[in-house]
Short mmCIF file of C-alpha atoms in Angstrom, two decimals:
data_model
loop_
_atom_site.label_atom_id
_atom_site.label_comp_id
_atom_site.label_asym_id
_atom_site.label_seq_id
_atom_site.Cartn_x
_atom_site.Cartn_y
_atom_site.Cartn_z
CA UNK A 230 -4.17 -4.62 -27.43
CA UNK A 231 -5.36 -2.53 -24.25
CA UNK A 232 -1.84 -2.52 -22.68
CA UNK A 233 -0.14 -1.29 -25.81
CA UNK A 234 -2.80 1.51 -26.06
CA UNK A 235 -2.11 2.35 -22.42
CA UNK A 236 1.53 2.43 -22.95
CA UNK A 237 1.05 4.92 -25.83
CA UNK A 238 -1.17 7.10 -23.50
CA UNK A 239 1.62 6.87 -20.87
CA UNK A 240 4.30 7.81 -23.30
CA UNK A 241 2.38 10.92 -24.34
CA UNK A 242 2.49 12.17 -20.76
CA UNK A 243 6.03 11.26 -20.12
CA UNK A 244 7.17 14.66 -21.33
CA UNK A 245 5.92 15.89 -17.93
CA UNK A 246 7.55 13.10 -15.93
CA UNK A 247 10.66 11.92 -17.88
CA UNK A 248 11.69 9.40 -15.06
CA UNK A 249 8.29 7.51 -15.16
CA UNK A 250 8.68 3.78 -14.79
CA UNK A 251 6.21 1.25 -16.36
CA UNK A 252 4.86 -1.96 -14.82
CA UNK A 253 2.23 -4.56 -15.46
CA UNK A 254 0.77 -3.89 -12.11
CA UNK A 255 1.28 -1.82 -8.83
CA UNK A 256 -0.25 -2.64 -5.50
CA UNK A 257 -0.51 -0.07 -2.66
CA UNK A 258 -2.33 -0.09 0.47
CA UNK A 259 -2.66 1.45 3.92
CA UNK A 260 -2.39 5.10 2.70
CA UNK A 261 -4.51 6.25 5.62
CA UNK A 262 -5.50 9.54 3.98
CA UNK A 263 -7.25 11.69 6.46
CA UNK A 264 -4.70 11.19 9.18
CA UNK A 265 -1.65 13.17 10.26
CA UNK A 266 0.57 10.01 9.76
CA UNK A 267 -0.20 9.68 6.06
CA UNK A 268 2.88 10.51 4.01
CA UNK A 269 0.98 12.04 1.13
CA UNK A 270 3.73 14.19 -0.42
CA UNK A 271 6.05 11.21 -1.18
CA UNK A 272 3.09 9.12 -2.14
CA UNK A 273 2.06 11.60 -4.70
CA UNK A 274 5.56 11.74 -5.95
CA UNK A 275 5.59 7.98 -6.36
CA UNK A 276 2.31 7.97 -8.23
CA UNK A 277 3.71 10.61 -10.66
CA UNK A 278 6.82 8.64 -11.45
CA UNK A 279 5.28 5.10 -11.71
CA UNK A 280 2.72 3.96 -14.42
CA UNK A 281 1.06 0.52 -14.73
CA UNK A 282 -1.54 -1.37 -16.61
CA UNK A 283 -3.43 -2.08 -13.34
CA UNK A 284 -3.21 -0.17 -10.05
CA UNK A 285 -4.57 -2.12 -7.05
CA UNK A 286 -5.69 -0.06 -4.04
CA UNK A 287 -5.55 -2.86 -1.33
CA UNK A 288 -7.49 -1.30 1.52
CA UNK A 289 -7.22 1.42 4.19
CA UNK A 290 -6.91 4.10 1.56
CA UNK A 291 -9.14 6.59 3.39
CA UNK A 292 -9.02 6.28 7.31
CA UNK A 293 -12.78 6.52 8.20
CA UNK A 294 -11.97 5.65 11.82
CA UNK A 295 -9.94 8.80 12.36
CA UNK A 296 -12.13 11.05 10.21
CA UNK A 297 -15.14 10.30 12.43
CA UNK A 298 -13.15 11.56 15.37
CA UNK A 299 -11.54 14.52 13.78
CA UNK A 300 -11.74 15.89 10.21
CA UNK A 301 -8.36 16.20 8.63
CA UNK A 302 -8.03 16.55 4.86
CA UNK A 303 -5.10 18.82 3.72
CA UNK A 304 -4.63 19.64 0.03
CA UNK A 305 -1.92 16.96 -0.36
CA UNK A 306 -4.53 14.25 0.47
CA UNK A 307 -6.91 15.61 -2.16
CA UNK A 308 -4.02 15.68 -4.67
CA UNK A 309 -3.44 11.98 -4.12
CA UNK A 310 -7.13 11.22 -4.89
CA UNK A 311 -7.09 13.54 -7.94
CA UNK A 312 -3.84 11.79 -9.24
CA UNK A 313 -5.53 8.28 -8.88
CA UNK A 314 -8.59 9.51 -10.67
CA UNK A 315 -6.48 10.96 -13.42
CA UNK A 316 -4.72 7.61 -13.97
CA UNK A 317 -8.09 5.99 -14.31
CA UNK A 318 -9.09 8.57 -16.89
CA UNK A 319 -5.90 8.03 -18.91
CA UNK A 320 -6.46 4.19 -19.22
CA UNK A 321 -4.98 2.65 -15.96
CA UNK A 322 -7.30 -0.13 -14.58
CA UNK A 323 -7.80 1.07 -10.95
CA UNK A 324 -9.19 -1.49 -8.51
CA UNK A 325 -10.16 -0.59 -4.98
CA UNK A 326 -10.43 -3.28 -2.36
CA UNK A 327 -11.70 -1.67 0.93
CA UNK A 328 -10.14 -2.57 4.22
CA UNK A 329 -11.27 -2.20 7.87
CA UNK A 330 -10.49 1.56 8.04
CA UNK A 331 -12.46 2.28 4.90
CA UNK A 332 -15.15 -0.64 5.37
CA UNK A 333 -17.84 2.03 4.54
CA UNK A 334 -16.91 1.46 0.85
CA UNK A 335 -17.71 -2.29 0.95
CA UNK A 336 -21.37 -1.60 0.41
CA UNK A 337 -20.47 -0.27 -3.00
CA UNK A 338 -18.66 -3.55 -4.20
CA UNK A 339 -19.47 -4.04 -7.86
CA UNK A 340 -19.85 -0.35 -8.60
CA UNK A 341 -17.53 2.08 -10.51
CA UNK A 342 -16.77 5.58 -9.30
CA UNK A 343 -14.72 7.89 -11.61
CA UNK A 344 -13.44 4.84 -13.41
CA UNK A 345 -12.41 3.09 -10.19
CA UNK A 346 -13.72 -0.43 -9.60
CA UNK A 347 -14.79 -1.36 -6.04
CA UNK A 348 -14.39 -4.96 -5.20
CA UNK A 349 -14.53 -7.05 -2.04
CA UNK A 350 -11.41 -8.93 -3.39
CA UNK A 351 -9.72 -9.36 -6.63
CA UNK A 352 -7.53 -11.79 -8.65
CA UNK A 353 -4.50 -10.99 -10.62
CA UNK A 354 -2.65 -13.31 -13.06
CA UNK A 355 1.09 -12.75 -13.43
CA UNK A 356 2.87 -12.89 -16.74
CA UNK A 357 3.80 -16.54 -16.06
CA UNK A 358 0.25 -17.54 -15.28
CA UNK A 359 0.32 -17.55 -11.46
CA UNK A 360 -3.06 -16.56 -10.03
CA UNK A 361 -2.98 -14.34 -6.93
CA UNK A 362 -5.71 -13.65 -4.54
CA UNK A 363 -5.78 -9.90 -3.54
CA UNK A 364 -7.48 -8.93 -0.24
CA UNK A 365 -6.69 -6.31 2.36
CA UNK A 366 -6.28 -8.99 5.11
CA UNK A 367 -8.37 -7.63 7.97
CA UNK A 368 -10.80 -10.49 7.66
CA UNK A 369 -7.89 -12.85 8.76
CA UNK A 370 -7.04 -10.72 11.75
CA UNK A 371 -8.49 -12.24 14.92
CA UNK A 372 -8.28 -9.09 16.88
CA UNK A 373 -10.40 -7.20 14.28
CA UNK A 374 -12.98 -10.05 14.05
CA UNK A 375 -13.32 -11.06 17.83
CA UNK A 376 -12.10 -8.04 19.84
CA UNK A 377 -12.91 -4.81 17.88
CA UNK A 378 -12.58 -2.73 20.95
CA UNK A 379 -8.96 -3.91 21.28
CA UNK A 380 -8.34 -2.99 17.66
CA UNK A 381 -9.64 0.59 18.23
CA UNK A 382 -7.39 0.91 21.26
CA UNK A 383 -4.40 -0.36 19.41
CA UNK A 384 -5.22 2.07 16.53
CA UNK A 385 -5.25 5.02 18.91
CA UNK A 386 -1.87 4.02 20.53
CA UNK A 387 -0.49 3.43 16.91
CA UNK A 388 -1.49 6.95 15.86
CA UNK A 389 0.28 8.40 18.91
CA UNK A 390 3.41 6.54 17.79
CA UNK A 391 3.11 7.93 14.32
CA UNK A 392 2.68 11.50 15.67
CA UNK A 393 5.91 10.99 17.73
CA UNK A 394 7.48 9.79 14.43
CA UNK A 395 6.66 13.02 12.72
CA UNK A 396 8.40 15.21 15.28
CA UNK A 397 11.21 12.76 15.85
CA UNK A 398 12.15 12.63 12.15
CA UNK A 399 11.84 16.46 11.73
CA UNK A 400 14.62 16.66 14.29
CA UNK A 401 16.59 13.92 12.62
CA UNK A 402 16.27 15.74 9.25
CA UNK A 403 17.75 18.92 10.92
CA UNK A 404 20.70 16.84 11.98
CA UNK A 405 21.14 15.42 8.54
CA UNK A 406 19.95 12.02 9.46
CA UNK A 407 17.59 9.80 7.46
CA UNK A 408 14.01 8.65 8.22
CA UNK A 409 13.62 6.11 11.06
CA UNK A 410 10.22 4.63 12.09
CA UNK A 411 9.71 4.20 15.88
CA UNK A 412 6.46 2.21 15.35
CA UNK A 413 8.10 -0.25 12.89
CA UNK A 414 10.90 -0.74 15.31
CA UNK A 415 8.68 -1.55 18.24
CA UNK A 416 6.67 -4.08 16.07
CA UNK A 417 9.74 -5.93 15.04
CA UNK A 418 11.13 -6.09 18.59
CA UNK A 419 7.94 -7.16 20.45
CA UNK A 420 7.69 -10.98 20.47
CA UNK A 421 3.92 -11.03 20.43
CA UNK A 422 3.76 -8.71 17.47
CA UNK A 423 6.13 -11.04 15.54
CA UNK A 424 4.00 -14.05 16.44
CA UNK A 425 0.81 -12.26 15.29
CA UNK A 426 2.50 -11.35 11.89
CA UNK A 427 3.48 -15.01 11.42
CA UNK A 428 -0.05 -16.38 12.24
CA UNK A 429 -1.53 -13.69 9.86
CA UNK A 430 0.65 -14.72 7.05
CA UNK A 431 0.04 -18.41 7.53
CA UNK A 432 -3.83 -17.85 7.60
CA UNK A 433 -3.85 -15.94 4.40
CA UNK A 434 -1.66 -18.65 2.63
CA UNK A 435 -3.99 -21.33 3.95
CA UNK A 436 -6.95 -19.65 2.52
CA UNK A 437 -5.37 -19.04 -0.84
CA UNK A 438 -4.41 -22.75 -0.94
CA UNK A 439 -7.99 -23.77 -0.03
CA UNK A 440 -9.29 -21.74 -2.95
CA UNK A 441 -6.83 -22.98 -5.47
CA UNK A 442 -4.74 -19.74 -5.73
CA UNK A 443 -0.96 -19.71 -6.32
CA UNK A 444 -0.44 -16.97 -3.82
CA UNK A 445 -1.89 -13.98 -2.09
CA UNK A 446 -1.34 -10.19 -2.05
CA UNK A 447 -2.48 -8.17 0.97
CA UNK A 448 -1.81 -5.18 3.23
CA UNK A 449 -3.15 -4.45 6.74
CA UNK A 450 -0.15 -5.28 8.89
CA UNK A 451 2.13 -2.58 7.43
CA UNK A 452 5.07 -4.95 6.80
CA UNK A 453 6.11 -5.27 3.20
CA UNK A 454 7.26 -8.72 2.23
CA UNK A 455 7.65 -11.19 -0.58
CA UNK A 456 8.24 -14.74 0.47
CA UNK A 457 7.29 -18.26 -0.04
CA UNK A 458 5.12 -19.85 2.64
CA UNK A 459 4.38 -23.64 2.44
CA UNK A 460 4.89 -23.51 -1.28
CA UNK A 461 2.73 -20.57 -2.00
CA UNK A 462 3.66 -16.90 -2.61
CA UNK A 463 2.88 -14.43 0.10
CA UNK A 464 3.17 -10.77 -0.87
CA UNK A 465 2.41 -7.73 1.38
CA UNK A 466 2.69 -4.30 -0.19
CA UNK A 467 3.43 -2.55 3.13
CA UNK A 468 2.06 1.01 3.81
CA UNK A 469 2.36 4.72 3.35
CA UNK A 470 2.46 5.87 6.98
CA UNK A 471 5.77 4.10 8.04
CA UNK A 472 7.64 2.37 5.27
CA UNK A 473 6.49 4.06 2.01
CA UNK A 474 6.37 0.80 0.08
CA UNK A 475 4.57 -0.67 -2.98
CA UNK A 476 4.57 -4.06 -4.68
CA UNK A 477 5.13 -4.06 -8.45
CA UNK A 478 5.13 -6.61 -11.22
CA UNK A 479 7.68 -5.65 -13.85
CA UNK A 480 7.03 -5.97 -17.57
CA UNK A 481 9.04 -9.20 -17.47
CA UNK A 482 6.87 -10.65 -14.67
CA UNK A 483 9.30 -10.15 -11.87
CA UNK A 484 7.69 -9.15 -8.56
CA UNK A 485 9.44 -6.50 -6.35
CA UNK A 486 8.92 -4.45 -3.29
CA UNK A 487 9.85 -0.78 -3.86
CA UNK A 488 10.64 1.40 -0.93
CA UNK A 489 10.22 5.05 -1.93
CA UNK A 490 12.78 7.07 0.04
CA UNK A 491 12.29 10.92 -0.14
CA UNK A 492 15.39 12.85 0.91
CA UNK A 493 13.93 15.73 2.83
CA UNK A 494 15.91 18.92 2.70
CA UNK A 495 15.94 20.63 6.02
CA UNK A 496 15.47 24.22 4.73
CA UNK A 497 12.75 23.81 2.10
CA UNK A 498 11.08 20.65 3.15
CA UNK A 499 11.05 19.33 -0.42
CA UNK A 500 11.53 15.81 -1.48
CA UNK A 501 14.11 14.10 -3.74
CA UNK A 502 12.92 10.73 -4.69
CA UNK A 503 15.20 7.66 -4.79
CA UNK A 504 13.71 4.18 -5.31
CA UNK A 505 15.32 1.40 -3.36
CA UNK A 506 14.37 -2.25 -3.90
CA UNK A 507 14.03 -4.01 -0.76
CA UNK A 508 12.72 -7.38 -1.97
CA UNK A 509 12.24 -9.11 -5.34
CA UNK A 510 11.29 -12.41 -6.68
CA UNK A 511 11.47 -13.89 -10.24
CA UNK A 512 8.21 -15.68 -10.96
CA UNK A 513 9.80 -17.47 -13.86
CA UNK A 514 8.10 -15.55 -16.63
CA UNK A 515 11.35 -13.88 -17.75
CA UNK A 516 12.87 -17.35 -18.31
CA UNK A 517 10.10 -18.60 -20.53
#
């Protein structure tokens, strides 16, 4: 069986990472490699300590919008790409679904690069047989589709907020305080933003229902969530510029949002990982 062979491959490499966790699937999106806001170091740490049969890259992995304006590609961003390629070489199925920020890759849908499959969208069947549609989500964003100039303006303001976040959290770390996201706080407080998120979720669930899926997995809006909407499962894996989250399916079929919390030491700037589960749902597989 492919997964058993993969687990053997993983176990051989666990001498290097004794705390590795194993899953049926992991979904991550909105890494925004190529931007100052990308939290590449904790992301790399997460990838080192989590293995899966399938790794889904659900869009906005590389930020082509920002790279066109200014080239920024530190070694840590290259290390993330190399780690993903290494997973593919060692037997992990890696599926890349481009988003709006890396839409340049959509022209390569159906191709393989370094063992990574590029697809417009994908399907995933959970252990209990639920079929999930996997898409980045930008195609269901009215601003992206009908007012792209507004999307670019919003992206510029968003990047400014992320830059403020970096300096703000460095100051908090010196005072011994934990990470806090200004941009996330503003999104949750602004009424129009909350309404947009709700409409986005409903549009994706409606499309999944129309096409006969049991649920949907997406990214794009940087808000990790697992919940039921009108009888269908809605999952958003979050992002790696604000919340450092991933969606996982455990070996028993349970779905969970993992928030990866690096405890930055003020002096050395190193990271101590600590996984904190923010949301989970039992799909029923563990009861069968």
